[in-house]
Amino acid sequence: MAVGIFDSGLGGLTVLDAVTRRLPEVPFVYYGDNAHAPYGVRDADDIYNLTIAGVERLFAAGCDLVILACNTASAAALRRMQENWVPRDKRVLGVFVPLIEALTERHWGDNSPPREVAVKHVALFATPATVASRAFQRELAFRAIGVDVEAQACGGVVDAIEEGDMILAEALVRSHVDALRRKMPRPDAAVLGCTHYPLMEKVFQDALGPDVTVFSQANLVAESLAFYLGRRPEMIGPGTEPAFLTTGNPGRVSDRATQFLRRRIEFVSA
Ligand code: DGL
């Protein structure tokens, strides 16, 4: 009865927290590839191979459904995995689509033609690999017309969060928001397109100002997973125990995770 949650490191914990609150009866197995984070500065092949290794480990832990709680892996590897690699009886889903559906005022699975939506100027904050993939703009173009997107690659923020250096992370977020504003002075919405960034959501909102609506993924992904499992309950795999797996140092990763989620989290070696 387990569902897998994959991330390059600690960022997916923002999604884990939301899905655990939304679906308390489902055991989740979390995999953080902390030894190889950040993914955002890696090339697409590298991200593909690392993501496959993590997802395989989650399949072995009894998960038939794995959520890539990582935009970088969702943008750079998911489509290739679904086309060439995911076994028939397993599912791997990403975190992009729920966010874009919310932004474009759509319900799950609404594949009607693109149309005009309320937001017109969207600021996208994401890792360099996610920005380079243009996956966000592609998914958006399937659903909306007339939306101007300005993307800001937020180099350094994930490293700082993984290192627990929140002062550096805050300074970097403020400078990336300044850089974005030089390209798009008045965004009406901002997308936090990396699952690490909700840990800095207050700083993003403060730097952007109260007129900008900030879209963050965790709750949107939780709603979408609840809807999916309602339709496909058989995709809850045979695993019964929640677990936290890491490729990094379990003691160090546990301490950081505990600090972020404000409850004791014990990681073990993947
Ligand atoms: N949290 C991830 C994302 O959503 C990965 C960041 C990284 O490893 O660079 O993009």
PDB file of C-alpha atoms and ligand atoms in Angstrom:
ATOM      1  CA  MET A   1       0.000   0.000   0.000  1.00  0.00           C
ATOM      2  CA  ALA A   2       2.846   2.452  -0.580  1.00  0.00           C
ATOM      3  CA  VAL A   3       3.335   5.372  -2.940  1.00  0.00           C
ATOM      4  CA  GLY A   4       6.840   6.624  -3.767  1.00  0.00           C
ATOM      5  CA  ILE A   5       7.961  10.256  -3.637  1.00  0.00           C
ATOM      6  CA  PHE A   6      11.211  11.024  -5.441  1.00  0.00           C
ATOM      7  CA  ASP A   7      13.410  14.132  -5.296  1.00  0.00           C
ATOM      8  CA  SER A   8      17.046  15.016  -5.811  1.00  0.00           C
ATOM      9  CA  GLY A   9      17.212  15.950  -2.135  1.00  0.00           C
ATOM     10  CA  LEU A  10      15.137  17.709   0.476  1.00  0.00           C
ATOM     11  CA  GLY A  11      12.766  19.726  -1.735  1.00  0.00           C
ATOM     12  CA  GLY A  12      10.314  16.866  -2.260  1.00  0.00           C
ATOM     13  CA  LEU A  13       9.625  16.974   1.479  1.00  0.00           C
ATOM     14  CA  THR A  14       7.376  19.974   0.773  1.00  0.00           C
ATOM     15  CA  VAL A  15       5.275  17.652  -1.408  1.00  0.00           C
ATOM     16  CA  LEU A  16       5.548  14.755   1.044  1.00  0.00           C
ATOM     17  CA  ASP A  17       4.215  16.964   3.818  1.00  0.00           C
ATOM     18  CA  ALA A  18       1.177  17.984   1.750  1.00  0.00           C
ATOM     19  CA  VAL A  19       0.349  14.477   0.474  1.00  0.00           C
ATOM     20  CA  THR A  20       0.676  13.014   3.980  1.00  0.00           C
ATOM     21  CA  ARG A  21      -1.795  15.564   5.314  1.00  0.00           C
ATOM     22  CA  ARG A  22      -4.206  14.995   2.400  1.00  0.00           C
ATOM     23  CA  LEU A  23      -3.939  11.155   2.400  1.00  0.00           C
ATOM     24  CA  PRO A  24      -3.031  10.162   5.970  1.00  0.00           C
ATOM     25  CA  GLU A  25      -3.935   6.491   5.376  1.00  0.00           C
ATOM     26  CA  VAL A  26      -1.399   6.032   2.544  1.00  0.00           C
ATOM     27  CA  PRO A  27       2.166   5.018   3.517  1.00  0.00           C
ATOM     28  CA  PHE A  28       4.679   7.086   1.521  1.00  0.00           C
ATOM     29  CA  VAL A  29       8.242   6.036   0.797  1.00  0.00           C
ATOM     30  CA  TYR A  30      10.476   9.054   0.229  1.00  0.00           C
ATOM     31  CA  TYR A  31      13.718   8.861  -1.750  1.00  0.00           C
ATOM     32  CA  GLY A  32      16.143  11.803  -1.663  1.00  0.00           C
ATOM     33  CA  ASP A  33      19.162  11.532  -3.929  1.00  0.00           C
ATOM     34  CA  ASN A  34      21.082  13.919  -1.689  1.00  0.00           C
ATOM     35  CA  ALA A  35      24.457  12.512  -2.771  1.00  0.00           C
ATOM     36  CA  HIS A  36      23.830  13.848  -6.278  1.00  0.00           C
ATOM     37  CA  ALA A  37      21.876  17.067  -5.570  1.00  0.00           C
ATOM     38  CA  PRO A  38      21.542  19.535  -7.125  1.00  0.00           C
ATOM     39  CA  TYR A  39      20.174  18.100 -10.368  1.00  0.00           C
ATOM     40  CA  GLY A  40      19.488  21.565 -11.755  1.00  0.00           C
ATOM     41  CA  VAL A  41      23.026  22.013 -13.067  1.00  0.00           C
ATOM     42  CA  ARG A  42      23.300  18.506 -14.618  1.00  0.00           C
ATOM     43  CA  ASP A  43      22.653  17.539 -18.235  1.00  0.00           C
ATOM     44  CA  ALA A  44      19.527  15.676 -19.342  1.00  0.00           C
ATOM     45  CA  ASP A  45      21.216  12.228 -19.632  1.00  0.00           C
ATOM     46  CA  ASP A  46      22.635  12.485 -16.175  1.00  0.00           C
ATOM     47  CA  ILE A  47      19.265  13.512 -14.716  1.00  0.00           C
ATOM     48  CA  TYR A  48      17.567  10.643 -16.610  1.00  0.00           C
ATOM     49  CA  ASN A  49      19.994   7.996 -15.263  1.00  0.00           C
ATOM     50  CA  LEU A  50      19.882   9.248 -11.676  1.00  0.00           C
ATOM     51  CA  THR A  51      16.087   9.492 -11.726  1.00  0.00           C
ATOM     52  CA  ILE A  52      15.745   5.939 -13.049  1.00  0.00           C
ATOM     53  CA  ALA A  53      18.013   4.610 -10.282  1.00  0.00           C
ATOM     54  CA  GLY A  54      15.859   6.306  -7.649  1.00  0.00           C
ATOM     55  CA  VAL A  55      12.550   5.209  -9.138  1.00  0.00           C
ATOM     56  CA  GLU A  56      13.804   1.599  -9.391  1.00  0.00           C
ATOM     57  CA  ARG A  57      14.638   1.690  -5.690  1.00  0.00           C
ATOM     58  CA  LEU A  58      11.101   2.906  -4.944  1.00  0.00           C
ATOM     59  CA  PHE A  59       9.586   0.118  -7.076  1.00  0.00           C
ATOM     60  CA  ALA A  60      11.713  -2.334  -5.028  1.00  0.00           C
ATOM     61  CA  ALA A  61      10.270  -0.800  -1.833  1.00  0.00           C
ATOM     62  CA  GLY A  62       6.749  -1.837  -2.945  1.00  0.00           C
ATOM     63  CA  CYS A  63       5.627   1.333  -4.736  1.00  0.00           C
ATOM     64  CA  ASP A  64       3.761   0.854  -8.028  1.00  0.00           C
ATOM     65  CA  LEU A  65       3.197   4.600  -8.376  1.00  0.00           C
ATOM     66  CA  VAL A  66       6.005   7.119  -8.001  1.00  0.00           C
ATOM     67  CA  ILE A  67       5.593  10.908  -7.965  1.00  0.00           C
ATOM     68  CA  LEU A  68       8.617  12.797  -9.246  1.00  0.00           C
ATOM     69  CA  ALA A  69       8.427  15.570  -6.640  1.00  0.00           C
ATOM     70  CA  CYS A  70      11.171  17.268  -8.598  1.00  0.00           C
ATOM     71  CA  ASN A  71      10.533  19.674 -11.455  1.00  0.00           C
ATOM     72  CA  THR A  72      14.005  19.177 -12.834  1.00  0.00           C
ATOM     73  CA  ALA A  73      13.478  15.409 -13.224  1.00  0.00           C
ATOM     74  CA  SER A  74       9.894  15.977 -14.421  1.00  0.00           C
ATOM     75  CA  ALA A  75      11.126  18.438 -17.058  1.00  0.00           C
ATOM     76  CA  ALA A  76      14.303  16.686 -18.172  1.00  0.00           C
ATOM     77  CA  ALA A  77      13.529  12.963 -17.800  1.00  0.00           C
ATOM     78  CA  LEU A  78       9.858  12.111 -17.302  1.00  0.00           C
ATOM     79  CA  ARG A  79       8.658  12.019 -20.893  1.00  0.00           C
ATOM     80  CA  ARG A  80      11.637   9.845 -21.953  1.00  0.00           C
ATOM     81  CA  MET A  81      11.030   7.513 -19.000  1.00  0.00           C
ATOM     82  CA  GLN A  82       7.342   7.143 -19.822  1.00  0.00           C
ATOM     83  CA  GLU A  83       8.080   6.460 -23.489  1.00  0.00           C
ATOM     84  CA  ASN A  84      10.971   3.996 -23.055  1.00  0.00           C
ATOM     85  CA  TRP A  85      11.303   2.667 -19.590  1.00  0.00           C
ATOM     86  CA  VAL A  86       8.349   2.599 -17.156  1.00  0.00           C
ATOM     87  CA  PRO A  87       7.043  -1.010 -16.883  1.00  0.00           C
ATOM     88  CA  ARG A  88       3.422  -1.561 -17.927  1.00  0.00           C
ATOM     89  CA  ASP A  89       2.160  -2.224 -14.390  1.00  0.00           C
ATOM     90  CA  LYS A  90       3.839   0.865 -12.877  1.00  0.00           C
ATOM     91  CA  ARG A  91       3.209   4.615 -13.113  1.00  0.00           C
ATOM     92  CA  VAL A  92       5.525   7.597 -12.784  1.00  0.00           C
ATOM     93  CA  LEU A  93       3.885  11.031 -12.603  1.00  0.00           C
ATOM     94  CA  GLY A  94       5.405  14.506 -12.476  1.00  0.00           C
ATOM     95  CA  VAL A  95       4.591  17.742 -10.684  1.00  0.00           C
ATOM     96  CA  PHE A  96       4.209  20.121 -13.624  1.00  0.00           C
ATOM     97  CA  VAL A  97       0.736  19.369 -14.840  1.00  0.00           C
ATOM     98  CA  PRO A  98      -1.218  19.998 -11.585  1.00  0.00           C
ATOM     99  CA  LEU A  99       0.432  23.404 -11.319  1.00  0.00           C
ATOM    100  CA  ILE A 100      -0.289  24.368 -14.906  1.00  0.00           C
ATOM    101  CA  GLU A 101      -3.871  23.152 -14.605  1.00  0.00           C
ATOM    102  CA  ALA A 102      -4.313  25.468 -11.599  1.00  0.00           C
ATOM    103  CA  LEU A 103      -2.751  28.384 -13.440  1.00  0.00           C
ATOM    104  CA  THR A 104      -4.970  27.817 -16.467  1.00  0.00           C
ATOM    105  CA  GLU A 105      -8.167  27.212 -14.438  1.00  0.00           C
ATOM    106  CA  ARG A 106      -8.583  23.605 -15.591  1.00  0.00           C
ATOM    107  CA  HIS A 107      -9.700  20.435 -13.903  1.00  0.00           C
ATOM    108  CA  TRP A 108      -7.645  17.250 -14.038  1.00  0.00           C
ATOM    109  CA  GLY A 109      -7.515  15.738 -17.501  1.00  0.00           C
ATOM    110  CA  ASP A 110      -9.287  18.638 -19.261  1.00  0.00           C
ATOM    111  CA  ASN A 111      -7.699  18.378 -22.704  1.00  0.00           C
ATOM    112  CA  SER A 112      -9.855  20.957 -24.455  1.00  0.00           C
ATOM    113  CA  PRO A 113      -8.089  23.412 -26.825  1.00  0.00           C
ATOM    114  CA  PRO A 114      -5.989  26.256 -25.405  1.00  0.00           C
ATOM    115  CA  ARG A 115      -7.930  29.350 -24.359  1.00  0.00           C
ATOM    116  CA  GLU A 116      -7.444  32.763 -22.764  1.00  0.00           C
ATOM    117  CA  VAL A 117      -7.006  32.718 -18.986  1.00  0.00           C
ATOM    118  CA  ALA A 118      -6.926  35.376 -16.254  1.00  0.00           C
ATOM    119  CA  VAL A 119      -3.146  35.496 -15.809  1.00  0.00           C
ATOM    120  CA  LYS A 120      -1.239  37.311 -18.535  1.00  0.00           C
ATOM    121  CA  HIS A 121       2.294  37.826 -17.203  1.00  0.00           C
ATOM    122  CA  VAL A 122       3.839  34.861 -15.396  1.00  0.00           C
ATOM    123  CA  ALA A 123       7.224  34.775 -13.706  1.00  0.00           C
ATOM    124  CA  LEU A 124       8.710  31.275 -13.546  1.00  0.00           C
ATOM    125  CA  PHE A 125      11.404  30.587 -10.939  1.00  0.00           C
ATOM    126  CA  ALA A 126      13.112  27.236 -11.476  1.00  0.00           C
ATOM    127  CA  THR A 127      16.463  25.473 -11.715  1.00  0.00           C
ATOM    128  CA  PRO A 128      18.730  26.070 -14.732  1.00  0.00           C
ATOM    129  CA  ALA A 129      17.884  22.602 -16.168  1.00  0.00           C
ATOM    130  CA  THR A 130      14.124  23.159 -15.843  1.00  0.00           C
ATOM    131  CA  VAL A 131      14.361  26.584 -17.483  1.00  0.00           C
ATOM    132  CA  ALA A 132      16.547  25.182 -20.294  1.00  0.00           C
ATOM    133  CA  SER A 133      14.052  22.361 -20.990  1.00  0.00           C
ATOM    134  CA  ARG A 134      11.218  24.861 -21.709  1.00  0.00           C
ATOM    135  CA  ALA A 135       8.858  22.132 -20.463  1.00  0.00           C
ATOM    136  CA  PHE A 136       6.787  24.667 -18.525  1.00  0.00           C
ATOM    137  CA  GLN A 137       6.190  26.865 -21.574  1.00  0.00           C
ATOM    138  CA  ARG A 138       5.342  23.762 -23.652  1.00  0.00           C
ATOM    139  CA  GLU A 139       2.764  22.438 -21.162  1.00  0.00           C
ATOM    140  CA  LEU A 140       1.312  25.922 -20.798  1.00  0.00           C
ATOM    141  CA  ALA A 141       0.975  26.396 -24.558  1.00  0.00           C
ATOM    142  CA  PHE A 142      -1.174  23.226 -24.747  1.00  0.00           C
ATOM    143  CA  ARG A 143      -3.687  24.864 -22.399  1.00  0.00           C
ATOM    144  CA  ALA A 144      -3.547  28.666 -22.647  1.00  0.00           C
ATOM    145  CA  ILE A 145      -3.081  31.431 -25.182  1.00  0.00           C
ATOM    146  CA  GLY A 146      -1.763  34.948 -24.693  1.00  0.00           C
ATOM    147  CA  VAL A 147       0.317  34.232 -21.585  1.00  0.00           C
ATOM    148  CA  ASP A 148       3.702  35.889 -21.460  1.00  0.00           C
ATOM    149  CA  VAL A 149       6.238  33.801 -19.451  1.00  0.00           C
ATOM    150  CA  GLU A 150       9.561  35.131 -18.209  1.00  0.00           C
ATOM    151  CA  ALA A 151      11.774  32.436 -16.699  1.00  0.00           C
ATOM    152  CA  GLN A 152      14.467  33.057 -14.117  1.00  0.00           C
ATOM    153  CA  ALA A 153      17.038  30.291 -13.564  1.00  0.00           C
ATOM    154  CA  CYS A 154      17.745  30.454  -9.837  1.00  0.00           C
ATOM    155  CA  GLY A 155      21.316  29.206  -9.641  1.00  0.00           C
ATOM    156  CA  GLY A 156      22.603  28.412  -6.159  1.00  0.00           C
ATOM    157  CA  VAL A 157      19.323  28.333  -4.233  1.00  0.00           C
ATOM    158  CA  VAL A 158      19.017  24.524  -4.090  1.00  0.00           C
ATOM    159  CA  ASP A 159      22.677  24.114  -3.000  1.00  0.00           C
ATOM    160  CA  ALA A 160      22.183  26.655  -0.216  1.00  0.00           C
ATOM    161  CA  ILE A 161      19.006  24.902   1.022  1.00  0.00           C
ATOM    162  CA  GLU A 162      20.662  21.458   0.870  1.00  0.00           C
ATOM    163  CA  GLU A 163      23.548  22.893   2.926  1.00  0.00           C
ATOM    164  CA  GLY A 164      21.100  24.408   5.408  1.00  0.00           C
ATOM    165  CA  ASP A 165      22.441  27.925   4.665  1.00  0.00           C
ATOM    166  CA  MET A 166      19.119  29.765   4.734  1.00  0.00           C
ATOM    167  CA  ILE A 167      20.744  33.207   4.928  1.00  0.00           C
ATOM    168  CA  LEU A 168      22.481  32.612   1.600  1.00  0.00           C
ATOM    169  CA  ALA A 169      19.290  31.074   0.166  1.00  0.00           C
ATOM    170  CA  GLU A 170      17.337  34.214   1.118  1.00  0.00           C
ATOM    171  CA  ALA A 171      19.928  36.561  -0.402  1.00  0.00           C
ATOM    172  CA  LEU A 172      19.919  34.543  -3.626  1.00  0.00           C
ATOM    173  CA  VAL A 173      16.121  34.494  -3.847  1.00  0.00           C
ATOM    174  CA  ARG A 174      16.005  38.292  -3.474  1.00  0.00           C
ATOM    175  CA  SER A 175      18.613  38.784  -6.183  1.00  0.00           C
ATOM    176  CA  HIS A 176      16.818  36.371  -8.551  1.00  0.00           C
ATOM    177  CA  VAL A 177      13.528  38.242  -7.992  1.00  0.00           C
ATOM    178  CA  ASP A 178      15.340  41.523  -8.784  1.00  0.00           C
ATOM    179  CA  ALA A 179      16.757  39.988 -11.972  1.00  0.00           C
ATOM    180  CA  LEU A 180      13.302  38.774 -13.006  1.00  0.00           C
ATOM    181  CA  ARG A 181      11.787  42.201 -12.392  1.00  0.00           C
ATOM    182  CA  ARG A 182      14.329  43.788 -14.705  1.00  0.00           C
ATOM    183  CA  LYS A 183      12.925  41.544 -17.486  1.00  0.00           C
ATOM    184  CA  MET A 184       9.257  41.631 -16.406  1.00  0.00           C
ATOM    185  CA  PRO A 185       8.502  44.599 -14.125  1.00  0.00           C
ATOM    186  CA  ARG A 186       4.899  43.632 -13.334  1.00  0.00           C
ATOM    187  CA  PRO A 187       4.179  39.905 -13.243  1.00  0.00           C
ATOM    188  CA  ASP A 188       0.651  39.075 -12.069  1.00  0.00           C
ATOM    189  CA  ALA A 189       1.567  35.523 -11.040  1.00  0.00           C
ATOM    190  CA  ALA A 190       4.746  33.777 -10.010  1.00  0.00           C
ATOM    191  CA  VAL A 191       5.351  30.039 -10.189  1.00  0.00           C
ATOM    192  CA  LEU A 192       7.738  28.369  -7.767  1.00  0.00           C
ATOM    193  CA  GLY A 193       8.847  25.712 -10.251  1.00  0.00           C
ATOM    194  CA  CYS A 194      11.172  23.808  -7.957  1.00  0.00           C
ATOM    195  CA  THR A 195      10.011  21.808  -4.956  1.00  0.00           C
ATOM    196  CA  HIS A 196      12.804  23.254  -2.824  1.00  0.00           C
ATOM    197  CA  TYR A 197      11.430  26.791  -3.211  1.00  0.00           C
ATOM    198  CA  PRO A 198       8.323  26.503  -0.988  1.00  0.00           C
ATOM    199  CA  LEU A 199      10.846  26.386   1.867  1.00  0.00           C
ATOM    200  CA  MET A 200      11.561  30.021   0.833  1.00  0.00           C
ATOM    201  CA  GLU A 201       7.978  30.944  -0.105  1.00  0.00           C
ATOM    202  CA  LYS A 202       7.700  33.840   2.376  1.00  0.00           C
ATOM    203  CA  VAL A 203      10.871  35.398   0.966  1.00  0.00           C
ATOM    204  CA  PHE A 204       9.602  35.065  -2.625  1.00  0.00           C
ATOM    205  CA  GLN A 205       6.254  36.606  -1.652  1.00  0.00           C
ATOM    206  CA  ASP A 206       7.919  39.415   0.284  1.00  0.00           C
ATOM    207  CA  ALA A 207      10.329  40.230  -2.557  1.00  0.00           C
ATOM    208  CA  LEU A 208       7.563  40.063  -5.187  1.00  0.00           C
ATOM    209  CA  GLY A 209       5.068  42.116  -3.172  1.00  0.00           C
ATOM    210  CA  PRO A 210       1.422  41.468  -2.250  1.00  0.00           C
ATOM    211  CA  ASP A 211       0.020  42.032  -5.764  1.00  0.00           C
ATOM    212  CA  VAL A 212       1.707  38.946  -7.185  1.00  0.00           C
ATOM    213  CA  THR A 213      -0.070  35.602  -6.674  1.00  0.00           C
ATOM    214  CA  VAL A 214       2.507  32.943  -5.860  1.00  0.00           C
ATOM    215  CA  PHE A 215       1.672  29.415  -7.096  1.00  0.00           C
ATOM    216  CA  SER A 216       3.426  26.698  -5.151  1.00  0.00           C
ATOM    217  CA  GLN A 217       3.071  23.026  -5.971  1.00  0.00           C
ATOM    218  CA  ALA A 218       2.720  20.992  -2.807  1.00  0.00           C
ATOM    219  CA  ASN A 219      -1.032  21.316  -2.182  1.00  0.00           C
ATOM    220  CA  LEU A 220      -1.882  21.189  -5.894  1.00  0.00           C
ATOM    221  CA  VAL A 221       0.034  17.914  -6.257  1.00  0.00           C
ATOM    222  CA  ALA A 222      -1.668  16.493  -3.146  1.00  0.00           C
ATOM    223  CA  GLU A 223      -5.143  17.269  -4.545  1.00  0.00           C
ATOM    224  CA  SER A 224      -4.246  15.798  -7.884  1.00  0.00           C
ATOM    225  CA  LEU A 225      -2.834  12.599  -6.291  1.00  0.00           C
ATOM    226  CA  ALA A 226      -5.981  12.183  -4.159  1.00  0.00           C
ATOM    227  CA  PHE A 227      -8.090  12.491  -7.310  1.00  0.00           C
ATOM    228  CA  TYR A 228      -5.870  10.026  -9.208  1.00  0.00           C
ATOM    229  CA  LEU A 229      -5.941   7.407  -6.417  1.00  0.00           C
ATOM    230  CA  GLY A 230      -9.722   7.799  -6.172  1.00  0.00           C
ATOM    231  CA  ARG A 231      -9.921   6.683  -9.807  1.00  0.00           C
ATOM    232  CA  ARG A 232      -7.046   4.206  -9.729  1.00  0.00           C
ATOM    233  CA  PRO A 233      -6.959   2.745  -6.184  1.00  0.00           C
ATOM    234  CA  GLU A 234      -5.095  -0.330  -7.474  1.00  0.00           C
ATOM    235  CA  MET A 235      -2.049   1.898  -8.063  1.00  0.00           C
ATOM    236  CA  ILE A 236      -1.361   1.975  -4.333  1.00  0.00           C
ATOM    237  CA  GLY A 237       1.450  -0.582  -4.351  1.00  0.00           C
ATOM    238  CA  PRO A 238       2.049  -3.613  -2.087  1.00  0.00           C
ATOM    239  CA  GLY A 239       4.461  -1.845   0.323  1.00  0.00           C
ATOM    240  CA  THR A 240       3.033  -1.219   3.806  1.00  0.00           C
ATOM    241  CA  GLU A 241       5.695   0.771   5.654  1.00  0.00           C
ATOM    242  CA  PRO A 242       6.470   4.463   5.262  1.00  0.00           C
ATOM    243  CA  ALA A 243      10.209   5.123   4.973  1.00  0.00           C
ATOM    244  CA  PHE A 244      12.743   7.829   4.228  1.00  0.00           C
ATOM    245  CA  LEU A 245      15.627   6.731   2.013  1.00  0.00           C
ATOM    246  CA  THR A 246      18.658   8.798   1.067  1.00  0.00           C
ATOM    247  CA  THR A 247      21.802   8.304  -0.980  1.00  0.00           C
ATOM    248  CA  GLY A 248      23.460  10.903   1.258  1.00  0.00           C
ATOM    249  CA  ASN A 249      24.553  10.837   4.884  1.00  0.00           C
ATOM    250  CA  PRO A 250      21.444   9.677   6.810  1.00  0.00           C
ATOM    251  CA  GLY A 251      22.311  11.529  10.030  1.00  0.00           C
ATOM    252  CA  ARG A 252      22.886  14.833   8.285  1.00  0.00           C
ATOM    253  CA  VAL A 253      19.880  14.500   5.992  1.00  0.00           C
ATOM    254  CA  SER A 254      17.638  13.529   8.957  1.00  0.00           C
ATOM    255  CA  ASP A 255      18.697  16.648  10.866  1.00  0.00           C
ATOM    256  CA  ARG A 256      17.944  18.973   7.944  1.00  0.00           C
ATOM    257  CA  ALA A 257      14.617  17.244   7.207  1.00  0.00           C
ATOM    258  CA  THR A 258      13.631  17.528  10.877  1.00  0.00           C
ATOM    259  CA  GLN A 259      14.441  21.229  10.780  1.00  0.00           C
ATOM    260  CA  PHE A 260      12.325  21.767   7.638  1.00  0.00           C
ATOM    261  CA  LEU A 261       9.285  19.667   8.589  1.00  0.00           C
ATOM    262  CA  ARG A 262       9.452  20.502  12.313  1.00  0.00           C
ATOM    263  CA  ARG A 263       8.932  16.861  13.278  1.00  0.00           C
ATOM    264  CA  ARG A 264      11.532  14.154  13.787  1.00  0.00           C
ATOM    265  CA  ILE A 265      12.380  12.437  10.483  1.00  0.00           C
ATOM    266  CA  GLU A 266      14.756   9.451  10.351  1.00  0.00           C
ATOM    267  CA  PHE A 267      16.373   8.719   7.022  1.00  0.00           C
ATOM    268  CA  VAL A 268      18.151   5.439   6.301  1.00  0.00           C
ATOM    269  CA  SER A 269      20.607   4.622   3.519  1.00  0.00           C
ATOM    270  CA  ALA A 270      18.957   3.869   0.202  1.00  0.00           C
TER     271      ALA A 270
HETATM  272  N1  DGL B   1      13.638  20.102  -6.069  1.00  0.00           N
HETATM  273  C1  DGL B   1      14.009  19.867  -7.400  1.00  0.00           C
HETATM  274  C2  DGL B   1      13.120  20.556  -8.398  1.00  0.00           C
HETATM  275  O1  DGL B   1      11.932  20.621  -8.132  1.00  0.00           O
HETATM  276  C3  DGL B   1      15.428  19.699  -7.767  1.00  0.00           C
HETATM  277  C4  DGL B   1      16.379  20.769  -7.595  1.00  0.00           C
HETATM  278  C5  DGL B   1      17.790  20.360  -7.927  1.00  0.00           C
HETATM  279  O2  DGL B   1      18.224  19.260  -7.528  1.00  0.00           O
HETATM  280  O3  DGL B   1      18.463  21.164  -8.561  1.00  0.00           O
HETATM  281  O4  DGL B   1      13.536  21.016  -9.433  1.00  0.00           O
END
